[in-house]
Amino acid sequence: MAYDYQAVHVLDGTIGAVPGQRANHLAVHRATAIAVVLAAPGHGAEAAGILVADGAFEARFCGPGEWLVLSEVHAPETLVAELAIRLGAFAFVVDQSHGRVALTLSGPDAARILANGIAVDLHPEAFAVGRAATMLCNHLSVNLARTGIDRFDLVVMRSFAEALVADLKVMARSHDLSVDFATR
Amino acid sequence: MASLISCPHCGVRPKEEFSIRGDATPVRPAPMASDEAWNDYVHVRANPRGRIREHWQHVAGCRRWLVVERDNFTHEVFSVTDAAAARGGAR
Amino acid sequence: MTAYRLASGGLIDRSNTIGFTFDGANLSGHAGDTLASALLANDRLLVGRSFKYHRPRGIVTAGSAEPNALVTIGTGARRDPNTKATVAELYDGLAATSQNRWPSLAFDIGAVNDRLSRFLSAGFYYKTFMWPAAFWEKVYEPLIRRAAGLGRTDLPRDPDGYEKSWAHCDLLVVGSGPAGLAAALVAARSGLRVILVEQDFALGGALLSETTKLDGEAPYIFSRHAIDELHGHPGVTLLPRTTVFGWYDDNVFGAVERVQKHSATIDAARPVERLWRIVAKHAILATGAEERPLVFGGNDRPGVMMASAASTYANRFGVAAGRSVAIFTNGSSGYRTAADLSARGVEIAALIDSRTDASDRAPDGVRVVRGGGIVDTKGRQRVRAVIADRGGFEEMIACDAVAMSGGWSPVIHLACQRGGRPVWSQALQAFLAPEVGDGLVMAGAAAGHYRLSECLDDGARKASAIVEALGRPVAGFERPVVGEEVDPSFTALWHVPGARSKAFVDFQNDVHGKDLGLALREGFGHVEHAKRYTTSGMATDQGKLGNVNAIGILAAMRGVSPAEVGTTTFRPFYTPVSFGALAGSSRDEHAMPVRRSPLHGWAARHGAVFIDAGLWYRSSWFPKAGEKTWRESVDREVRTVREHAGLCDVSTLGKIEVFGPDAAEFLNRLYCNPVLKLPVGKARYGLMLREDGMVYDDGTVSRLGETHFLVTTTTAMAAGVLSHMEFAAQALWPELRVRFLSVSDQWAQMSIAGPKARTILQAVVEDDLSNAAFPFLAAREVRLKGSLKARLFRISFSGELAYELAVPAGYGEAVADALMRAGEPQGLCAYGVEALNVLRIEKGHVTHAELDGRVTPDDAGLGRMMGTSKPDFIGKRLSTRFGLTAADRAQLVGLKALEADKDMRAGAHLLKDGAKPSTVNDQGWVSSVCFSPTLGTHIALAFLKSGRERYGEKIIVWDRLRGVETVAEVCDPVFVDPENRRLMA
Ligand SMILES: [Zn+2]
């Protein structure tokens, strides 16, 4: 018997792709490695310092002493191992590559589309490029990161990914939006 | 009820992101404290009008427990602090 | 013909003719018309019947305060009842119907109520429908509901979409008249983020109907330039067709935008309405002022309208309200209307001024009756004449329209929605907004500055102050040169004496002057009492026109000032908002997100029937060909697990990883059973209590490392337990060095249960799974053949030899498929939560059916788990109180039905044999039931008083809902393998 397990993406068969590269685009990432870093109690500052100083990874704020680290180049176990080496006793690193789904919404109407479900002021002066936080999008909690003036990443619990994509399509109903898996 | 709460970790957020547990003033008694102390802590709550302290959790955000000091008549919010910081604990 | 379209003038597009229908009649208007202006242009004065007396009613206003001209627009599922014709933008194909009439508008049977009106006085409902009480539900209420009420709604599903959006700004300006535009210009030029909201479809407010020149031109020219400029500022959002309906805490405003309410064809890609939640650092209310009606006899006859409305229809829409218009005024505004109408060639029948000493000048040739008043109007479905009275001398004046002006009330509703009370201004004879802090200020006519120059100055001044408060340099605003303007001063006249017929105060709810007198005489003179007694101000218009007059009348009757009477409470919504807009996109699956297990696809491929469990869809059972009922499938699944093996999706359980040097100590305080000495690589059943000693949740605790644990929760309590743990860690014991994270979504988890479980699992797992190497309660990482890492727990809910295997979620389906293939020779089947439930009932395992918040560990037969020697844990202290240790508490038992053909239901109560059902005789309740294929009978888990001492007793299971009594035998709750031989195998 051959045991070569193939992983499926939670949105395989349910993404409801809207083809093309329209003015606004929602890309679902297939194989982003995602880790959660939890600072060891009393070592929040050290953990944050290491994450900031190390340019190799982009850490996104979730809450005090808690960050999401995303990587498009590492395998999940490599990402966890690399982070664990760098952070040592200052943090616990948990693989969440299968627990979360990363999406990128880009386009001139991106902030306006998000305002149909998100209460946070996304004006570039209020939520600048590089900022990230966890917030409510309609009924779902998502981690939102601004990666460009017209570009946002959303990270959501895997079991809610289908609902989030369905919501984003409705939020973008008045705007031109294409939806598909990201091509690497 | 405030429409917006300023989370000390996340910034201004709509009240929908939070869940409210209730009075933040009772302190959990020592294990062997009197029956009265435990009965008060578990079962007895004042229902004052005016300035109150409540435990709110930022469930859809940073998930931290916060102490919100507010006026339940005027709806003014005086302060929002981290519950652990309020207890002087480590984070 | 009386009302008609003027030959020229107005801001309508005469080259664009629009067809519409009213009660089936084909009519036409022009782009830029409202439904009301188009109806007037077609001389349709009669547009509705009143609420109580079914009196014929016409158009009274040209705006959102309209009490009478409420119509139903649209057909089928797109019917919008109670739409104000005065704000409804005319569009091609608009289909409007009148309301509150039967069988037709012109001939309405309900109008007999008007003849019976002496029996329909204020308080009529309260007095008449008092008794017999039994008549309320069957007779009175249906009768009232059919007779009363205005438009009717329909039940077909709303086919359109709605949207809810958040917006943020430095300054929100409500109203785009002169004050609002000046404020928006100053703020925009100063670089602020500005949102300008206008309820009309055209921006400009009063400037669209104003005739005073600005810079020598018609004022709408100024508004167009201003709007063009605002469009060019990147920080400015203009929202026409948008009504701000509420002001909420923290300067959050609710507004509804009518995105596609002005079109017969709906673009499905866009919402029809959008609900805005606007977070504003500052807000300026430039909402203008509302003209007050005069309360005179017959003031509700079609053809009687507000003087400002007559001006607006003439100036903005190019429509004359009549050929010969009588004007009744208590101030200068009536003269302005006289000038506006005269200038457009409309005859003024007379200008009746209640004041004797006014210095206003009427247009040449207009007869002015000073110190006079109207006491009655004549005509049937439209006004033909008025009876004017001056010093006791009556005179009939023929006319086909009446324009009335009773003075002005600033529109202050929004400013009073958060508890601030309006303040009476003796000078202005009107209520002004209270001081509510610097987050919201009034400007222009809304602040009592009525003249055009004042409005422009005030708007600019208020915006400048806000720019300064935000620490920015203020940009300049050069006010245009204002031509000859009118100061609309007036002398208050709450009601006109000598009324010869009903003088209405609240048109929509049919409240007239005498009703208020009756309310006062009967002890309901307080303004809040009078409102409810007479229903004045309780209609959909919330008394926008009538309230101030009602207050003035009450004040006059009580001999006090209106300040002393005060106002009723202002609350959102300023105008009605549709439920569709309030719900936004939260409909169907968008109202409650669907959660799917990582094994959903696997279950679906095996034919699972799914069931909602909270947000989750869980596989319930897996029917096979030939199985006709769910029971057949479930019985087969249970037997297969007991004889061979089964695979069940348990991914929905909550999973929380706990880290830190104090992790063990933290969990030791969280669970009632000891955790400290749990060895690495082992799992343990865990029970959490509430602080009051009742069971909160159960699950397993696995120690993956010295300072690393994994705990599971029930599916239902996953979110609650996480919050509970966070509270304990952050608010109770912040000194404990512990961190944790929900990892529920990372893992697909499957239970493999049954005597063949080990054989099947060993086929895919690299590690040795022999009983010695992987004993009961072992919990650790294993490697699957092909090198995928997984977590394996030897725990059992079914009572069989069982394992739970967790793999990263994306691999769940592939691993489940591999197990199904490996298990095929062993007879492995997929089983769902129904079979899981039967298996656990047979084994006497509890779920939240048992742990319902009233149950202690001892009640559930788990008292031995309590770590009583631990210094502290949540729930320890109150577990020892007397009531929780009493001997007659209901304890978990098993029940076996003794009558083969009778089942039992959860929720049934237990009675001693022969006892009558009563609270005193109640012996307990049934919590879970099933048919046990293993025992071949119906069994149950139940809570029975002192139950553990009563094994062998016959008991009655009393099901009141179905009227069924079943005799059952009390037994040990563990029906299967009480020695645990199977799970240790
Ligand atoms: Zn927060």
PDB file of C-alpha atoms in Angstrom, chain C residues 424-541:
ATOM      1  CA  TRP C 424     -37.399  76.364  24.636  1.00  0.00           C
ATOM      2  CA  SER C 425     -36.486  79.697  23.092  1.00  0.00           C
ATOM      3  CA  GLN C 426     -38.937  82.410  24.011  1.00  0.00           C
ATOM      4  CA  ALA C 427     -37.436  84.690  21.389  1.00  0.00           C
ATOM      5  CA  LEU C 428     -37.800  82.182  18.567  1.00  0.00           C
ATOM      6  CA  GLN C 429     -40.963  80.553  19.940  1.00  0.00           C
ATOM      7  CA  ALA C 430     -39.385  77.207  19.187  1.00  0.00           C
ATOM      8  CA  PHE C 431     -37.389  74.409  20.763  1.00  0.00           C
ATOM      9  CA  LEU C 432     -33.644  74.523  20.145  1.00  0.00           C
ATOM     10  CA  ALA C 433     -31.114  71.716  20.502  1.00  0.00           C
ATOM     11  CA  PRO C 434     -29.416  71.397  23.879  1.00  0.00           C
ATOM     12  CA  GLU C 435     -25.663  71.833  24.252  1.00  0.00           C
ATOM     13  CA  VAL C 436     -24.335  68.327  23.723  1.00  0.00           C
ATOM     14  CA  GLY C 437     -20.595  68.908  23.690  1.00  0.00           C
ATOM     15  CA  ASP C 438     -18.212  69.646  20.873  1.00  0.00           C
ATOM     16  CA  GLY C 439     -18.826  66.395  18.986  1.00  0.00           C
ATOM     17  CA  LEU C 440     -22.047  67.704  17.509  1.00  0.00           C
ATOM     18  CA  VAL C 441     -23.082  71.271  16.784  1.00  0.00           C
ATOM     19  CA  MET C 442     -26.074  72.779  15.033  1.00  0.00           C
ATOM     20  CA  ALA C 443     -25.685  75.249  12.187  1.00  0.00           C
ATOM     21  CA  GLY C 444     -27.929  77.509  10.150  1.00  0.00           C
ATOM     22  CA  ALA C 445     -31.693  77.259  10.428  1.00  0.00           C
ATOM     23  CA  ALA C 446     -31.310  74.162  12.609  1.00  0.00           C
ATOM     24  CA  ALA C 447     -29.613  76.466  15.110  1.00  0.00           C
ATOM     25  CA  GLY C 448     -32.332  79.102  14.754  1.00  0.00           C
ATOM     26  CA  HIS C 449     -30.520  81.266  12.201  1.00  0.00           C
ATOM     27  CA  TYR C 450     -33.135  81.531   9.505  1.00  0.00           C
ATOM     28  CA  ARG C 451     -31.839  84.169   7.111  1.00  0.00           C
ATOM     29  CA  LEU C 452     -29.810  82.990   4.151  1.00  0.00           C
ATOM     30  CA  SER C 453     -26.777  85.130   4.990  1.00  0.00           C
ATOM     31  CA  GLU C 454     -26.837  83.880   8.570  1.00  0.00           C
ATOM     32  CA  CYS C 455     -27.012  80.278   7.395  1.00  0.00           C
ATOM     33  CA  LEU C 456     -23.950  80.659   5.180  1.00  0.00           C
ATOM     34  CA  ASP C 457     -22.000  82.499   7.885  1.00  0.00           C
ATOM     35  CA  ASP C 458     -22.990  80.095  10.626  1.00  0.00           C
ATOM     36  CA  GLY C 459     -22.040  76.999   8.639  1.00  0.00           C
ATOM     37  CA  ALA C 460     -18.628  78.474   7.776  1.00  0.00           C
ATOM     38  CA  ARG C 461     -18.045  79.634  11.352  1.00  0.00           C
ATOM     39  CA  LYS C 462     -18.914  76.290  12.951  1.00  0.00           C
ATOM     40  CA  ALA C 463     -16.728  74.386  10.502  1.00  0.00           C
ATOM     41  CA  SER C 464     -13.825  76.803  11.089  1.00  0.00           C
ATOM     42  CA  ALA C 465     -14.011  76.154  14.816  1.00  0.00           C
ATOM     43  CA  ILE C 466     -13.835  72.402  14.184  1.00  0.00           C
ATOM     44  CA  VAL C 467     -10.852  72.766  11.851  1.00  0.00           C
ATOM     45  CA  GLU C 468      -9.097  74.742  14.574  1.00  0.00           C
ATOM     46  CA  ALA C 469     -10.015  72.165  17.216  1.00  0.00           C
ATOM     47  CA  LEU C 470      -8.368  69.522  15.029  1.00  0.00           C
ATOM     48  CA  GLY C 471      -5.237  71.647  14.955  1.00  0.00           C
ATOM     49  CA  ARG C 472      -5.285  72.524  11.283  1.00  0.00           C
ATOM     50  CA  PRO C 473      -5.050  75.882   9.535  1.00  0.00           C
ATOM     51  CA  VAL C 474      -8.467  77.168   8.512  1.00  0.00           C
ATOM     52  CA  ALA C 475      -9.026  77.779   4.825  1.00  0.00           C
ATOM     53  CA  GLY C 476     -10.958  80.852   3.774  1.00  0.00           C
ATOM     54  CA  PHE C 477     -14.577  81.091   2.775  1.00  0.00           C
ATOM     55  CA  GLU C 478     -15.858  84.181   1.019  1.00  0.00           C
ATOM     56  CA  ARG C 479     -19.573  84.378   1.471  1.00  0.00           C
ATOM     57  CA  PRO C 480     -21.439  85.207  -1.759  1.00  0.00           C
ATOM     58  CA  VAL C 481     -23.330  88.484  -1.877  1.00  0.00           C
ATOM     59  CA  VAL C 482     -26.836  87.826  -0.616  1.00  0.00           C
ATOM     60  CA  GLY C 483     -29.730  89.616  -2.312  1.00  0.00           C
ATOM     61  CA  GLU C 484     -32.888  90.836  -0.644  1.00  0.00           C
ATOM     62  CA  GLU C 485     -33.715  88.222   1.982  1.00  0.00           C
ATOM     63  CA  VAL C 486     -36.659  87.466   4.208  1.00  0.00           C
ATOM     64  CA  ASP C 487     -36.526  87.277   7.985  1.00  0.00           C
ATOM     65  CA  PRO C 488     -39.242  84.717   8.707  1.00  0.00           C
ATOM     66  CA  SER C 489     -40.318  86.092  12.082  1.00  0.00           C
ATOM     67  CA  PHE C 490     -43.746  85.140  13.350  1.00  0.00           C
ATOM     68  CA  THR C 491     -46.107  85.415  16.292  1.00  0.00           C
ATOM     69  CA  ALA C 492     -46.934  82.002  17.760  1.00  0.00           C
ATOM     70  CA  LEU C 493     -50.494  80.823  17.176  1.00  0.00           C
ATOM     71  CA  TRP C 494     -51.039  77.354  18.610  1.00  0.00           C
ATOM     72  CA  HIS C 495     -54.585  76.961  17.462  1.00  0.00           C
ATOM     73  CA  VAL C 496     -57.029  79.185  15.674  1.00  0.00           C
ATOM     74  CA  PRO C 497     -60.051  79.968  17.849  1.00  0.00           C
ATOM     75  CA  GLY C 498     -63.588  79.327  16.655  1.00  0.00           C
ATOM     76  CA  ALA C 499     -62.913  76.200  14.624  1.00  0.00           C
ATOM     77  CA  ARG C 500     -66.157  75.026  13.003  1.00  0.00           C
ATOM     78  CA  SER C 501     -64.913  71.529  12.191  1.00  0.00           C
ATOM     79  CA  LYS C 502     -62.074  69.272  13.265  1.00  0.00           C
ATOM     80  CA  ALA C 503     -58.797  71.152  13.516  1.00  0.00           C
ATOM     81  CA  PHE C 504     -56.040  68.588  13.182  1.00  0.00           C
ATOM     82  CA  VAL C 505     -52.826  68.659  15.163  1.00  0.00           C
ATOM     83  CA  ASP C 506     -51.447  65.302  14.055  1.00  0.00           C
ATOM     84  CA  PHE C 507     -52.654  64.581  10.535  1.00  0.00           C
ATOM     85  CA  GLN C 508     -51.301  61.077  10.299  1.00  0.00           C
ATOM     86  CA  ASN C 509     -52.832  59.809  13.528  1.00  0.00           C
ATOM     87  CA  ASP C 510     -55.984  61.911  13.159  1.00  0.00           C
ATOM     88  CA  VAL C 511     -55.516  63.784  16.420  1.00  0.00           C
ATOM     89  CA  HIS C 512     -57.402  67.055  16.595  1.00  0.00           C
ATOM     90  CA  GLY C 513     -57.456  69.920  19.047  1.00  0.00           C
ATOM     91  CA  LYS C 514     -60.358  68.633  21.107  1.00  0.00           C
ATOM     92  CA  ASP C 515     -58.587  65.328  21.714  1.00  0.00           C
ATOM     93  CA  LEU C 516     -55.852  67.169  23.583  1.00  0.00           C
ATOM     94  CA  GLY C 517     -58.488  68.960  25.662  1.00  0.00           C
ATOM     95  CA  LEU C 518     -60.046  65.608  26.544  1.00  0.00           C
ATOM     96  CA  ALA C 519     -56.667  64.185  27.512  1.00  0.00           C
ATOM     97  CA  LEU C 520     -56.061  67.103  29.852  1.00  0.00           C
ATOM     98  CA  ARG C 521     -59.527  66.832  31.436  1.00  0.00           C
ATOM     99  CA  GLU C 522     -59.078  63.140  32.042  1.00  0.00           C
ATOM    100  CA  GLY C 523     -55.788  63.611  33.788  1.00  0.00           C
ATOM    101  CA  PHE C 524     -53.392  62.938  30.944  1.00  0.00           C
ATOM    102  CA  GLY C 525     -52.017  66.458  30.614  1.00  0.00           C
ATOM    103  CA  HIS C 526     -48.351  65.468  31.013  1.00  0.00           C
ATOM    104  CA  VAL C 527     -46.813  65.572  27.567  1.00  0.00           C
ATOM    105  CA  GLU C 528     -45.785  61.891  27.645  1.00  0.00           C
ATOM    106  CA  HIS C 529     -49.286  60.906  28.837  1.00  0.00           C
ATOM    107  CA  ALA C 530     -51.079  63.106  26.323  1.00  0.00           C
ATOM    108  CA  LYS C 531     -48.983  61.563  23.542  1.00  0.00           C
ATOM    109  CA  ARG C 532     -50.033  58.034  24.439  1.00  0.00           C
ATOM    110  CA  TYR C 533     -53.610  58.947  25.285  1.00  0.00           C
ATOM    111  CA  THR C 534     -54.268  60.778  22.043  1.00  0.00           C
ATOM    112  CA  THR C 535     -51.579  59.020  19.952  1.00  0.00           C
ATOM    113  CA  SER C 536     -50.402  62.464  18.882  1.00  0.00           C
ATOM    114  CA  GLY C 537     -46.891  62.101  17.504  1.00  0.00           C
ATOM    115  CA  MET C 538     -46.995  58.315  17.513  1.00  0.00           C
ATOM    116  CA  ALA C 539     -47.418  57.760  13.787  1.00  0.00           C
ATOM    117  CA  THR C 540     -44.636  56.971  11.344  1.00  0.00           C
ATOM    118  CA  ASP C 541     -43.815  60.676  11.029  1.00  0.00           C
TER     119      ASP C 541
END
